[in-house]
Tab-separated table of C-alpha atoms in Angstrom:
chain	number	residue	atom	x	y	z
D	578	MET	CA	0.000	0.000	0.000
D	579	THR	CA	2.885	2.316	0.858
D	580	GLY	CA	4.436	1.662	-2.549
D	581	LEU	CA	1.237	2.828	-4.291
D	582	ARG	CA	0.748	5.884	-2.121
D	583	SER	CA	4.290	7.205	-2.432
D	584	PRO	CA	4.238	7.926	-6.225
D	585	VAL	CA	0.857	9.639	-5.848
D	586	ILE	CA	2.215	11.866	-3.097
D	587	ARG	CA	5.325	12.652	-5.129
D	588	SER	CA	3.222	13.523	-8.180
D	589	SER	CA	0.965	15.775	-6.117
D	590	LEU	CA	3.937	17.567	-4.601
D	591	LEU	CA	5.509	18.003	-8.026
D	592	LEU	CA	2.301	19.447	-9.472
D	593	GLY	CA	2.055	21.790	-6.489
D	594	VAL	CA	5.613	23.019	-7.009
D	595	ILE	CA	5.008	23.526	-10.735
D	596	ALA	CA	1.809	25.480	-10.036
D	597	LEU	CA	3.610	27.659	-7.465
D	598	LEU	CA	6.468	28.372	-9.849
D	599	GLY	CA	4.023	29.177	-12.646
D	600	THR	CA	2.098	31.592	-10.442
D	601	SER	CA	5.300	33.296	-9.285
D	602	LEU	CA	6.573	33.586	-12.846
D	603	LEU	CA	3.276	35.087	-14.031
D	604	ALA	CA	3.273	37.592	-11.163
D	605	GLY	CA	6.853	38.570	-11.978
D	606	VAL	CA	6.053	39.080	-15.648
D	607	ASN	CA	3.024	41.209	-14.725
D	608	ASP	CA	5.144	43.363	-12.401
D	609	LEU	CA	7.788	43.892	-15.067
D	610	THR	CA	5.169	44.702	-17.688
D	611	HIS	CA	3.409	47.164	-15.387
D	612	GLU	CA	6.682	48.929	-14.550
D	613	ARG	CA	7.568	49.164	-18.232
D	614	ILE	CA	4.166	50.642	-19.069
D	615	VAL	CA	4.493	53.194	-16.239
D	616	GLU	CA	7.978	54.218	-17.415
D	617	GLN	CA	6.841	54.541	-21.031
D	618	GLU	CA	3.896	56.679	-19.974
D	619	LYS	CA	6.145	58.865	-17.801
D	620	ARG	CA	8.527	59.502	-20.716
D	621	ARG	CA	5.596	60.347	-22.940
D	622	VAL	CA	4.217	62.804	-20.380
D	623	LEU	CA	7.586	64.562	-20.061
D	624	GLN	CA	7.746	64.926	-23.832
D	625	GLN	CA	4.177	66.226	-23.935
D	626	LEU	CA	4.843	68.792	-21.203
D	627	ASN	CA	7.365	70.476	-23.463
D	628	GLU	CA	5.029	70.212	-26.445
D	629	VAL	CA	2.230	71.944	-24.557
D	630	VAL	CA	4.313	74.626	-22.804
D	631	PRO	CA	7.493	75.595	-24.677
D	632	VAL	CA	10.629	75.665	-22.531
D	633	THR	CA	11.144	79.346	-23.425
D	634	LEU	CA	8.090	80.270	-21.306
D	635	PHE	CA	9.359	79.000	-17.934
D	636	ASN	CA	12.576	78.517	-15.962
D	637	ASN	CA	11.467	76.366	-13.018
D	638	ASP	CA	11.698	72.562	-12.697
D	639	LEU	CA	8.295	71.247	-13.761
D	640	LEU	CA	8.907	67.894	-12.106
D	641	GLU	CA	9.556	69.551	-8.741
D	642	ASP	CA	6.723	72.087	-8.907
D	643	VAL	CA	3.930	69.506	-8.679
D	644	ILE	CA	0.761	69.109	-6.634
D	645	LYS	CA	-2.083	66.616	-6.668
D	646	ILE	CA	-5.715	67.560	-6.250
D	647	GLU	CA	-8.764	65.412	-5.605
D	648	ASP	CA	-12.294	66.399	-6.509
D	649	GLU	CA	-14.184	63.309	-7.595
D	650	THR	CA	-17.478	65.199	-7.690
D	651	PHE	CA	-16.113	67.719	-10.184
D	652	PHE	CA	-13.788	65.540	-12.280
D	653	ARG	CA	-16.103	62.489	-12.073
D	654	HIS	CA	-13.168	60.153	-11.392
D	655	PRO	CA	-11.507	58.967	-8.161
D	656	GLU	CA	-7.974	59.278	-9.551
D	657	PRO	CA	-6.108	62.370	-8.246
D	658	VAL	CA	-5.337	65.061	-10.802
D	659	THR	CA	-1.610	65.772	-11.141
D	660	VAL	CA	-0.824	69.457	-11.676
D	661	PHE	CA	2.529	70.719	-12.968
D	662	ARG	CA	3.140	74.459	-12.517
D	663	ALA	CA	5.242	76.494	-14.989
D	664	ARG	CA	6.776	79.741	-13.715
D	665	MET	CA	9.142	82.380	-15.040
D	666	ASP	CA	11.290	83.857	-12.251
D	667	GLY	CA	8.610	82.787	-9.784
D	668	ARG	CA	5.763	84.366	-11.745
D	669	PRO	CA	2.894	81.968	-12.600
D	670	VAL	CA	2.857	81.142	-16.298
D	671	ALA	CA	0.740	78.028	-16.761
D	672	VAL	CA	-0.495	74.765	-15.288
D	673	MET	CA	-0.476	71.391	-16.952
D	674	MET	CA	-3.100	69.067	-15.527
D	675	ILE	CA	-3.343	65.311	-16.041
D	676	VAL	CA	-7.073	64.611	-16.080
D	677	THR	CA	-9.069	61.427	-16.682
D	678	ALA	CA	-12.242	61.539	-18.753
D	679	PRO	CA	-14.266	58.558	-17.461
D	680	ASP	CA	-16.734	58.315	-20.323
D	681	GLY	CA	-14.752	57.261	-23.366
D	682	TYR	CA	-16.301	54.576	-25.557
D	683	ASN	CA	-14.019	51.910	-24.066
D	684	GLY	CA	-13.344	53.493	-20.686
D	685	ASP	CA	-10.967	56.073	-19.272
D	686	ILE	CA	-9.178	58.612	-21.456
D	687	ARG	CA	-6.217	60.278	-19.716
D	688	PHE	CA	-4.996	63.553	-21.129
D	689	LEU	CA	-2.701	66.476	-20.384
D	690	ALA	CA	-4.211	69.964	-20.594
D	691	GLY	CA	-1.999	73.042	-20.531
D	692	ILE	CA	-3.691	76.289	-19.462
D	693	ASP	CA	-1.911	79.635	-19.188
D	694	ALA	CA	-2.466	82.168	-16.418
D	695	SER	CA	-5.062	84.022	-18.486
D	696	GLY	CA	-7.220	80.880	-18.802
D	697	LYS	CA	-6.308	80.076	-22.392
D	698	VAL	CA	-5.603	76.516	-23.512
D	699	LEU	CA	-1.985	76.127	-24.603
D	700	GLY	CA	-2.506	72.577	-25.757
D	701	VAL	CA	-4.044	69.194	-25.027
D	702	ARG	CA	-2.410	65.793	-25.517
D	703	ILE	CA	-3.845	62.314	-24.985
D	704	ILE	CA	-1.731	60.221	-22.613
D	705	SER	CA	-3.591	56.920	-22.688
D	706	HIS	CA	-6.869	55.490	-23.975
D	707	ARG	CA	-8.496	52.289	-25.183
D	708	GLU	CA	-10.661	53.778	-27.910
D	709	THR	CA	-11.407	51.727	-31.022
D	710	PRO	CA	-8.612	51.895	-33.632
D	711	GLY	CA	-9.748	53.707	-36.733
D	712	LEU	CA	-12.834	55.158	-35.047
D	713	GLY	CA	-12.119	56.769	-31.682
D	714	ASP	CA	-8.339	56.919	-31.728
D	715	PRO	CA	-8.082	60.122	-33.856
D	716	ILE	CA	-8.175	61.900	-30.461
D	717	ASP	CA	-4.455	61.037	-30.378
D	718	VAL	CA	-2.212	63.605	-32.092
D	719	GLU	CA	-0.288	60.720	-33.657
D	720	LYS	CA	-3.456	59.746	-35.536
D	721	SER	CA	-4.874	63.137	-36.504
D	722	ASP	CA	-4.634	66.857	-35.752
D	723	TRP	CA	-8.088	66.935	-34.106
D	724	ILE	CA	-6.648	67.516	-30.623
D	725	LEU	CA	-4.910	70.684	-31.871
D	726	GLY	CA	-8.347	72.266	-32.169
D	727	PHE	CA	-8.199	73.069	-28.443
D	728	ASN	CA	-5.233	75.410	-28.893
D	729	ASP	CA	-6.047	78.999	-27.822
D	730	LYS	CA	-9.552	78.063	-26.652
D	731	SER	CA	-10.946	79.457	-23.393
D	732	LEU	CA	-14.231	79.670	-21.519
D	733	ASP	CA	-15.117	82.659	-23.701
D	734	ASN	CA	-13.886	81.142	-26.943
D	735	PRO	CA	-16.187	79.436	-27.650
D	736	ASP	CA	-19.038	80.193	-25.277
D	737	THR	CA	-20.622	77.489	-23.119
D	738	ASN	CA	-22.854	76.189	-25.916
D	739	GLY	CA	-19.870	75.905	-28.225
D	740	TRP	CA	-18.055	73.540	-25.874
D	741	ALA	CA	-19.572	70.424	-27.436
D	742	VAL	CA	-19.214	68.383	-30.596
D	743	LYS	CA	-21.104	69.613	-33.638
D	744	ARG	CA	-23.672	66.829	-33.356
D	745	ASP	CA	-24.617	68.314	-29.967
D	746	GLY	CA	-24.712	71.888	-31.304
D	747	GLY	CA	-21.112	72.769	-30.440
D	748	GLU	CA	-18.046	73.801	-32.416
D	749	PHE	CA	-15.850	70.707	-32.199
D	750	ASP	CA	-15.786	68.063	-34.912
D	751	GLN	CA	-16.768	64.495	-34.179
D	752	PHE	CA	-15.361	61.534	-36.095
D	753	THR	CA	-17.125	59.553	-38.794
D	754	GLY	CA	-18.901	56.746	-36.971
D	755	ALA	CA	-17.586	57.855	-33.572
D	756	THR	CA	-18.974	60.642	-31.420
D	757	ILE	CA	-18.455	59.314	-27.896
D	758	SER	CA	-14.658	59.667	-27.815
D	759	PRO	CA	-14.438	63.333	-28.917
D	760	ARG	CA	-17.496	64.185	-26.820
D	761	ALA	CA	-15.788	62.804	-23.706
D	762	VAL	CA	-12.593	64.794	-24.335
D	763	VAL	CA	-14.394	68.060	-25.133
D	764	ARG	CA	-16.505	67.779	-21.972
D	765	ALA	CA	-13.483	66.990	-19.797
D	766	VAL	CA	-11.333	69.806	-21.207
D	767	HIS	CA	-14.183	72.262	-20.684
D	768	ASN	CA	-14.610	71.099	-17.080
D	769	THR	CA	-10.877	71.463	-16.528
D	770	LEU	CA	-11.036	75.078	-17.702
D	771	ILE	CA	-13.956	75.754	-15.364
D	772	TYR	CA	-12.035	74.253	-12.452
D	773	PHE	CA	-8.941	76.294	-13.309
D	774	GLN	CA	-10.870	79.560	-13.402
D	775	ALA	CA	-12.496	78.862	-10.034
D	776	ASN	CA	-9.311	77.635	-8.326
D	777	MET	CA	-6.439	79.382	-10.113
D	778	GLN	CA	-4.999	81.002	-6.996
D	779	GLN	CA	-5.004	77.722	-5.092
D	780	LEU	CA	-3.484	75.817	-8.011
D	781	PHE	CA	-0.508	78.174	-8.160
D	782	ASP	CA	-0.088	78.878	-4.423
D	783	THR	CA	-0.378	75.391	-2.891
D	784	PRO	CA	3.093	74.226	-1.762
D	785	ALA	CA	4.649	71.668	-4.097
D	786	THR	CA	4.637	68.057	-2.980
D	787	GLY	CA	7.939	67.265	-4.664
D	788	ARG	CA	9.064	65.316	-7.691
D	789	ASN	CA	6.235	63.658	-9.565
D	790	GLN	CA	6.290	59.901	-9.124
D	791	ASP	CA	3.650	58.494	-11.443
D	792	GLY	CA	3.729	60.700	-14.542
């Protein structure tokens, strides 16, 4: 009886070890993949910061002059909003806010919005999204120049009614066969401008929290 039981026990132990090793290997691969994605996104954000606010407009360290704000009711997303502040000789020049639009066609759309001290949009860049290729992904500047349509816009240009896609009576184009993606970005950029106007002093005056860690 012992001779029959022993191979069964050995086989069970071997299968258990294999399963444990497989689980550990999978977890390790996931960790490495996640870290790589985070690093790639961080590099992309740093590049986009300089695209949105030219380096000639500020002389502070953007990565040191950072705060995080939380207002889930206003931004409609639990993720904190990262705010980079650009200054010239200590004078406020612009903020660059990483905001998440929660209502893309396939989920969250993260973007960077640069707004100067007068409340004018300096530029918007998409950081990450899962929108349908060929339909919703023209929100990305690498796919089309649609996102450049936010340049120089403000709460007065256009007026409130104009801050919508054309299908909803606004001034911003939608895409052929895809309205949800541009609608989500337009709404979120508009809300970001509203928040900036109402909280500009706080956004510039809140003490920095230090070097940005998550891009």
